Structures are given as structure tokens and as C-alpha cells.
Amino acid sequence: MKRDPLTHMGPPFGDMRQYASVRQMEFVDGPERGQRALMFSTGAGLDFMVLPDRSLDIGTLHHNGRQLAWMSPGGLVAPQYLQAESDGGFGFGRGFCGFLVTCGLTHIGAPGYGEPQHGRLPYSPARLTAYGEDFEAEVPMLYCEGDIRQVRYGAETLVLRRRIEAPVGQKLLRIHDRISNLGPGASPLELMYHFNLGNAAVNNTSRMELNARNCMDRLEAVEDHLPKAAIQLPCTDRSNAEFSIHSSDHKIAFSWASAQLPCLQFWRDLRPNVGVFSVEPRNFSPDRAPPELNPGESMDFGVTLLFETANP
């Protein structure tokens, strides 16, 4: 007997996309104009936007109708209006916005070594290879797939192949990445997932845990001084690392393989009219050299996110 992908809603009638869907749209106004967006709705209170023209990163993300992503006043600027080398290499800040910005692939952090802030991957257009709904799967699934290339003749030739999936009827999303070296020489590999949360997700009522242990003091409601320096914590005491944010009405849990992402970095800017808290798993600690990827080699990475209601 065919399985009902949304058993809590009863038998399906009509178009299955009324229960859960991935729909492609395009921005038509302002600095966001001209870029594609994939709108995911799992049918369980998790709705988020994937941006193929911004490295298949995640723009808005709503849980039970509340926006958890941090949004800059500049908006989700289309990549054609951004230049990584502008502002003395700090052009990243002109487009910094949304739930996820992926940093790399040969540099993360402040500008240096001929690289702009957080490297050349952010805001790079992807080739979208597939997207849609698979209601026939054992676990009905929403998904998208694509690849982003970072290539310079005589230097790196790296390809990030990404799949994002969200089970129908659940409050869960998974990011699967495979980075391959298609060039003739070895290349350093630096990768950081820059998850950016707004006040609805993290505030002065929130408790934060890494591998079930408290890892940070409660935040002040507003901090008038300059942004805090980034904090790095090792997360290799378990094979699977878990960082969770517990607030009065919800829990957000991030999990990943610690062998892939052995360091967790935090950064925040809680000044008035800013209010961003960033959760940043990365593939090496600052006191170590990044790994090298040899020609023909690939490395896999992934992060799973689960959203729960504290008082259902």
C-alpha cells in the first residue's frame, strides 16, 4: 500500500504540492533582481529559500512562521552587483545576508594572501542540475542539486557539488557537499559554513550547548561596543558533533561529522540595528594548516539541522 507522506494531514487529495513543494522563482526588484530562488516548504512549519545564484546557500528560513535567519538591510544582493575585491578585500560585507553563506574554498577569514574576505566561493552562481519533490521515495523528499566551480588557470580547479534535502512533513534539512580537485596540482582546502541567526533565533534567553555541555554565556540583549572577536572550540570528542540552541519556544540543533569539521567558530555583532549571531563549523582549526586536496581527490562534508518547538 502506498505510503502517505503527510500522515498527520490525512489522505492526500489533488496536487501533492499543496502539502509540500519546491518552487522556482525569480527576484524582480531592487539589488536582488535577476537571481533565482528555490522556495522549500516541508508542510510541517519549515520553509526556506535556496539561492542558486548565491552558491546554493540559504536566504530566508522560517520555522512556524517566524524568520530565524539574520537579514541585512542590504538584502540578498544578486551576485552581479557584488565584487569580492572591493572595499580593500572586504566586499563580502556588501552581500552578507541570509541564513547560510558558505566560505572558501581556498581561504576563509580576513583578506590576505591575495584572497578577499572569506574567499571567492560566496555569492558565486551555481549550475542547478536538479530540484523538485520525490513523493515516491520511502521517505518523501524535497531536494535540489547543483555545482559551483572555483577555477583559475594555473591555480586551483575546485568543484563543490551540493545537495540540499528536506524530508516531507518534517522540520529537518540536510546539506551534503562534495568538493573535488579537477586540476593538475594539489590545492589547499578551506571551508566554513557561516550560519547567521537573528534575534528570533538567538537572544538573551537562549542557552547554547556543544556536545551536551554548556559552551557560552547567555547573550546580552544589546551590546553597544564593536563586534566580538570570533571564538573557536574543538568538537572532536565525539564522532558526530552537535551544537544546539535552546530558547524559550524552540530548539535548533546542528550536527555534523567531527572528522570533517573539527572546529566550531562563533561570531556575533549585537550592536543596535545589527543583531547577528553566527554559528560556523569549519574544516580546520586556526592553529593548524588547512588540508590539501590532491588532483582527482574529493572530500565530503555535511551539516544537518533540526528545528523543534519547545512547547508544542
Tab-separated table of C-alpha atoms in Angstrom:
chain	number	residue	atom	x	y	z
A	1	MET	CA	0.000	0.000	0.000
A	2	LYS	CA	1.317	3.427	-0.922
A	3	ARG	CA	2.651	5.410	1.995
A	4	ASP	CA	1.113	8.781	2.818
A	5	PRO	CA	3.949	11.363	3.000
A	6	LEU	CA	1.971	13.555	5.376
A	7	THR	CA	0.138	11.135	7.616
A	8	HIS	CA	-0.770	13.845	10.104
A	9	MET	CA	-2.817	15.563	7.388
A	10	GLY	CA	-4.792	12.506	6.361
A	11	PRO	CA	-5.065	11.024	2.844
A	12	PRO	CA	-3.722	13.317	0.087
A	13	PHE	CA	-6.127	14.940	-2.384
A	14	GLY	CA	-5.285	16.930	-5.514
A	15	ASP	CA	-1.796	18.181	-6.322
A	16	MET	CA	0.713	16.871	-3.770
A	17	ARG	CA	2.491	20.229	-3.899
A	18	GLN	CA	-0.308	21.708	-1.808
A	19	TYR	CA	1.210	19.725	1.099
A	20	ALA	CA	4.927	20.232	0.393
A	21	SER	CA	6.838	21.670	-2.536
A	22	VAL	CA	9.941	23.186	-4.087
A	23	ARG	CA	9.070	26.043	-6.445
A	24	GLN	CA	11.495	28.078	-8.527
A	25	MET	CA	11.022	31.840	-8.575
A	26	GLU	CA	12.977	34.927	-9.607
A	27	PHE	CA	13.563	38.248	-7.875
A	28	VAL	CA	12.318	41.162	-9.968
A	29	ASP	CA	13.133	44.307	-7.987
A	30	GLY	CA	15.996	46.212	-6.358
A	31	PRO	CA	19.522	44.832	-5.854
A	32	GLU	CA	18.096	41.289	-5.582
A	33	ARG	CA	16.729	41.486	-9.120
A	34	GLY	CA	17.578	38.804	-11.658
A	35	GLN	CA	18.530	35.913	-9.369
A	36	ARG	CA	16.786	32.589	-8.952
A	37	ALA	CA	15.255	31.282	-5.745
A	38	LEU	CA	14.011	27.822	-4.780
A	39	MET	CA	11.247	28.012	-2.187
A	40	PHE	CA	11.110	24.894	0.017
A	41	SER	CA	8.016	24.171	2.123
A	42	THR	CA	8.057	20.860	4.008
A	43	GLY	CA	4.442	21.053	5.162
A	44	ALA	CA	5.494	20.905	8.822
A	45	GLY	CA	6.275	24.541	9.589
A	46	LEU	CA	9.744	24.656	7.994
A	47	ASP	CA	10.019	26.958	4.976
A	48	PHE	CA	13.297	28.159	3.492
A	49	MET	CA	14.786	29.715	0.373
A	50	VAL	CA	17.779	28.277	-1.514
A	51	LEU	CA	19.636	30.694	-3.808
A	52	PRO	CA	21.295	29.026	-6.835
A	53	ASP	CA	22.953	32.293	-7.851
A	54	ARG	CA	24.488	32.698	-4.396
A	55	SER	CA	26.345	29.363	-4.160
A	56	LEU	CA	23.159	27.376	-3.413
A	57	ASP	CA	23.178	28.992	0.002
A	58	ILE	CA	20.090	29.599	2.153
A	59	GLY	CA	18.443	33.024	2.273
A	60	THR	CA	15.316	33.228	4.386
A	61	LEU	CA	14.306	30.452	6.797
A	62	HIS	CA	11.016	30.358	8.694
A	63	HIS	CA	10.103	27.966	11.496
A	64	ASN	CA	6.429	28.009	12.470
A	65	GLY	CA	6.075	31.288	10.603
A	66	ARG	CA	8.988	33.045	12.387
A	67	GLN	CA	12.017	34.268	10.466
A	68	LEU	CA	15.129	32.773	12.089
A	69	ALA	CA	17.667	33.947	9.507
A	70	TRP	CA	19.540	37.195	10.001
A	71	MET	CA	18.763	39.635	7.210
A	72	SER	CA	20.933	42.622	6.352
A	73	PRO	CA	19.286	45.934	5.387
A	74	GLY	CA	21.060	45.470	2.037
A	75	GLY	CA	19.065	42.326	1.292
A	76	LEU	CA	20.063	39.225	-0.649
A	77	VAL	CA	22.044	41.135	-3.267
A	78	ALA	CA	22.392	39.424	-6.645
A	79	PRO	CA	25.988	38.362	-7.416
A	80	GLN	CA	26.274	40.581	-10.495
A	81	TYR	CA	26.213	43.606	-8.191
A	82	LEU	CA	28.971	42.327	-5.876
A	83	GLN	CA	32.770	42.390	-6.163
A	84	ALA	CA	34.780	40.365	-3.650
A	85	GLU	CA	37.878	42.592	-4.033
A	86	SER	CA	36.036	45.868	-3.362
A	87	ASP	CA	36.461	47.779	-0.090
A	88	GLY	CA	40.045	46.616	0.316
A	89	GLY	CA	39.088	42.968	0.034
A	90	PHE	CA	36.068	43.268	2.350
A	91	GLY	CA	33.487	43.104	-0.461
A	92	PHE	CA	31.941	40.116	1.332
A	93	GLY	CA	30.215	42.603	3.619
A	94	ARG	CA	28.286	44.126	0.705
A	95	GLY	CA	26.365	40.871	0.278
A	96	PHE	CA	26.445	39.427	3.805
A	97	CYS	CA	22.852	38.355	4.456
A	98	GLY	CA	20.743	35.254	4.953
A	99	PHE	CA	20.727	32.020	6.948
A	100	LEU	CA	23.798	30.465	5.288
A	101	VAL	CA	26.786	31.870	3.424
A	102	THR	CA	29.391	29.208	2.576
A	103	CYS	CA	33.004	30.442	2.756
A	104	GLY	CA	36.089	29.112	0.929
A	105	LEU	CA	37.312	27.251	-0.999
A	106	THR	CA	40.973	28.241	-0.624
A	107	HIS	CA	40.588	30.935	2.046
A	108	ILE	CA	38.376	31.863	4.992
A	109	GLY	CA	38.707	34.811	7.343
A	110	ALA	CA	40.050	38.319	6.796
A	111	PRO	CA	41.556	39.322	3.430
A	112	GLY	CA	45.075	38.023	2.915
A	113	TYR	CA	47.412	36.037	0.678
A	114	GLY	CA	45.827	37.682	-2.360
A	115	GLU	CA	42.347	36.481	-1.333
A	116	PRO	CA	39.289	38.556	-0.368
A	117	GLN	CA	37.443	38.087	2.916
A	118	HIS	CA	36.106	34.520	3.202
A	119	GLY	CA	37.443	33.575	-0.216
A	120	ARG	CA	35.875	33.507	-3.671
A	121	LEU	CA	33.084	31.000	-3.149
A	122	PRO	CA	30.481	33.301	-1.535
A	123	TYR	CA	27.854	34.636	-3.944
A	124	SER	CA	29.154	32.515	-6.861
A	125	PRO	CA	26.415	31.297	-9.244
A	126	ALA	CA	25.790	27.554	-9.269
A	127	ARG	CA	24.797	25.342	-12.162
A	128	LEU	CA	21.451	23.964	-10.998
A	129	THR	CA	21.281	20.314	-12.061
A	130	ALA	CA	18.063	19.135	-10.364
A	131	TYR	CA	15.333	20.180	-7.974
A	132	GLY	CA	11.841	19.132	-7.022
A	133	GLU	CA	9.768	16.730	-4.961
A	134	ASP	CA	10.151	12.954	-4.726
A	135	PHE	CA	6.873	11.766	-3.250
A	136	GLU	CA	7.557	8.146	-4.319
A	137	ALA	CA	10.649	7.709	-2.147
A	138	GLU	CA	10.480	5.596	1.013
A	139	VAL	CA	10.892	8.894	2.853
A	140	PRO	CA	9.244	11.517	0.599
A	141	MET	CA	11.811	14.209	-0.025
A	142	LEU	CA	12.239	17.787	-1.251
A	143	TYR	CA	15.648	18.413	-2.815
A	144	CYS	CA	17.900	20.487	-5.040
A	145	GLU	CA	21.330	19.776	-6.517
A	146	GLY	CA	23.979	21.797	-8.303
A	147	ASP	CA	27.671	22.571	-8.576
A	148	ILE	CA	29.786	25.656	-8.008
A	149	ARG	CA	33.245	25.975	-9.568
A	150	GLN	CA	36.241	27.929	-8.331
A	151	VAL	CA	38.759	27.921	-11.163
A	152	ARG	CA	41.783	29.984	-12.152
A	153	TYR	CA	44.140	28.852	-14.882
A	154	GLY	CA	47.461	27.964	-13.312
A	155	ALA	CA	45.946	27.770	-9.841
A	156	GLU	CA	43.015	25.913	-8.219
A	157	THR	CA	40.349	23.947	-10.084
A	158	LEU	CA	37.820	23.037	-7.403
A	159	VAL	CA	34.197	21.952	-7.773
A	160	LEU	CA	31.672	21.910	-4.943
A	161	ARG	CA	28.732	19.608	-5.668
A	162	ARG	CA	25.876	20.350	-3.280
A	163	ARG	CA	22.622	18.618	-2.473
A	164	ILE	CA	20.104	20.103	-0.053
A	165	GLU	CA	17.220	17.927	1.029
A	166	ALA	CA	14.314	18.220	3.437
A	167	PRO	CA	12.003	15.301	4.301
A	168	VAL	CA	8.337	15.998	3.651
A	169	GLY	CA	6.355	16.503	6.840
A	170	GLN	CA	9.455	17.102	8.977
A	171	LYS	CA	11.359	20.081	10.388
A	172	LEU	CA	14.744	18.953	9.182
A	173	LEU	CA	17.140	19.879	6.389
A	174	ARG	CA	20.430	18.356	5.289
A	175	ILE	CA	23.297	19.868	3.334
A	176	HIS	CA	25.542	17.371	1.512
A	177	ASP	CA	28.725	18.737	-0.104
A	178	ARG	CA	31.469	17.020	-2.089
A	179	ILE	CA	34.494	19.091	-3.067
A	180	SER	CA	36.707	17.719	-5.838
A	181	ASN	CA	40.055	18.803	-7.242
A	182	LEU	CA	39.857	18.630	-11.030
A	183	GLY	CA	43.150	20.444	-11.586
A	184	PRO	CA	46.703	19.212	-12.255
A	185	GLY	CA	48.137	20.160	-8.861
A	186	ALA	CA	47.376	19.953	-5.151
A	187	SER	CA	45.252	22.699	-3.628
A	188	PRO	CA	44.640	23.808	-0.045
A	189	LEU	CA	41.022	23.385	1.015
A	190	GLU	CA	39.399	25.805	3.454
A	191	LEU	CA	35.681	25.548	4.164
A	192	MET	CA	33.381	27.240	6.669
A	193	TYR	CA	29.587	27.161	6.963
A	194	HIS	CA	28.555	30.677	8.047
A	195	PHE	CA	25.076	30.174	9.604
A	196	ASN	CA	23.600	33.549	10.555
A	197	LEU	CA	20.820	33.804	13.118
A	198	GLY	CA	18.682	36.785	14.028
A	199	ASN	CA	17.052	37.808	17.296
A	200	ALA	CA	14.094	35.457	16.835
A	201	ALA	CA	16.547	32.521	16.830
A	202	VAL	CA	19.123	33.603	19.428
A	203	ASN	CA	18.538	36.115	22.207
A	204	ASN	CA	19.303	36.698	25.873
A	205	THR	CA	17.012	33.814	26.886
A	206	SER	CA	18.963	31.285	24.812
A	207	ARG	CA	21.163	28.505	26.176
A	208	MET	CA	23.851	27.065	23.900
A	209	GLU	CA	25.391	23.608	24.148
A	210	LEU	CA	28.167	21.825	22.291
A	211	ASN	CA	28.007	18.040	22.648
A	212	ALA	CA	25.503	18.376	25.511
A	213	ARG	CA	27.695	20.775	27.518
A	214	ASN	CA	27.106	24.479	28.006
A	215	CYS	CA	29.558	26.333	25.776
A	216	MET	CA	28.668	30.020	26.012
A	217	ASP	CA	27.278	32.522	28.484
A	218	ARG	CA	23.857	33.955	27.801
A	219	LEU	CA	23.939	36.891	25.424
A	220	GLU	CA	23.249	40.453	26.382
A	221	ALA	CA	20.138	41.890	24.750
A	222	VAL	CA	22.216	44.617	23.066
A	223	GLU	CA	25.975	45.165	23.004
A	224	ASP	CA	26.974	48.712	22.135
A	225	HIS	CA	30.666	48.010	21.552
A	226	LEU	CA	32.355	46.666	18.445
A	227	PRO	CA	31.675	43.122	17.169
A	228	LYS	CA	33.097	40.366	19.350
A	229	ALA	CA	36.211	38.542	18.165
A	230	ALA	CA	35.496	35.073	16.836
A	231	ILE	CA	35.717	32.173	19.303
A	232	GLN	CA	36.888	28.708	18.219
A	233	LEU	CA	36.127	25.471	20.050
A	234	PRO	CA	37.309	21.942	19.196
A	235	CYS	CA	34.474	19.477	18.686
A	236	THR	CA	36.287	16.173	18.204
A	237	ASP	CA	35.390	14.420	21.462
A	238	ARG	CA	32.582	12.637	19.593
A	239	SER	CA	32.398	11.197	16.102
A	240	ASN	CA	29.312	13.337	15.474
A	241	ALA	CA	29.335	16.855	16.871
A	242	GLU	CA	26.114	18.568	17.902
A	243	PHE	CA	25.585	22.218	18.678
A	244	SER	CA	22.161	23.249	19.939
A	245	ILE	CA	20.415	26.499	20.767
A	246	HIS	CA	17.661	26.260	23.373
A	247	SER	CA	15.300	29.224	23.587
A	248	SER	CA	12.006	29.721	25.383
A	249	ASP	CA	9.903	28.418	22.491
A	250	HIS	CA	12.227	26.461	20.190
A	251	LYS	CA	15.390	24.408	19.792
A	252	ILE	CA	17.750	24.457	16.820
A	253	ALA	CA	20.211	21.544	16.566
A	254	PHE	CA	23.172	21.480	14.157
A	255	SER	CA	25.033	18.194	13.699
A	256	TRP	CA	27.981	17.096	11.561
A	257	ALA	CA	30.839	14.582	11.397
A	258	SER	CA	33.635	15.961	13.566
A	259	ALA	CA	36.290	14.356	11.356
A	260	GLN	CA	35.061	16.549	8.509
A	261	LEU	CA	34.515	19.729	10.530
A	262	PRO	CA	36.686	19.523	13.679
A	263	CYS	CA	36.318	23.162	14.754
A	264	LEU	CA	33.271	25.242	15.669
A	265	GLN	CA	33.574	29.004	15.464
A	266	PHE	CA	31.199	31.636	16.896
A	267	TRP	CA	30.975	35.272	15.918
A	268	ARG	CA	28.466	37.941	16.880
A	269	ASP	CA	27.630	41.598	16.379
A	270	LEU	CA	24.829	42.621	18.730
A	271	ARG	CA	25.038	46.354	18.248
A	272	PRO	CA	21.739	48.231	17.768
A	273	ASN	CA	20.296	47.723	14.269
A	274	VAL	CA	22.655	44.778	13.606
A	275	GLY	CA	21.914	41.837	15.916
A	276	VAL	CA	23.571	38.858	14.196
A	277	PHE	CA	24.887	35.668	15.820
A	278	SER	CA	26.882	33.295	13.596
A	279	VAL	CA	27.460	29.553	14.058
A	280	GLU	CA	30.403	28.475	11.894
A	281	PRO	CA	31.594	24.849	11.621
A	282	ARG	CA	34.934	24.791	9.761
A	283	ASN	CA	37.255	22.143	8.367
A	284	PHE	CA	40.407	23.089	10.293
A	285	SER	CA	41.432	24.915	13.458
A	286	PRO	CA	43.201	28.285	13.172
A	287	ASP	CA	46.334	26.830	14.818
A	288	ARG	CA	46.663	24.195	12.088
A	289	ALA	CA	47.314	24.304	8.366
A	290	PRO	CA	44.325	23.540	6.145
A	291	PRO	CA	44.232	20.116	4.483
A	292	GLU	CA	45.382	19.710	0.904
A	293	LEU	CA	43.316	18.128	-1.834
A	294	ASN	CA	45.367	16.280	-4.438
A	295	PRO	CA	44.411	16.008	-8.125
A	296	GLY	CA	41.477	13.659	-8.574
A	297	GLU	CA	40.674	13.570	-4.856
A	298	SER	CA	37.380	14.548	-3.226
A	299	MET	CA	36.291	15.342	0.316
A	300	ASP	CA	32.750	15.077	1.673
A	301	PHE	CA	31.126	17.442	4.142
A	302	GLY	CA	27.656	17.870	5.520
A	303	VAL	CA	25.525	19.561	8.155
A	304	THR	CA	22.076	18.502	9.374
A	305	LEU	CA	19.697	20.958	11.029
A	306	LEU	CA	16.677	20.048	13.130
A	307	PHE	CA	14.104	22.579	14.340
A	308	GLU	CA	11.892	21.752	17.292
A	309	THR	CA	9.113	23.544	19.165
A	310	ALA	CA	9.821	23.761	22.888
A	311	ASN	CA	6.162	23.924	23.884
A	312	PRO	CA	4.155	22.228	21.108
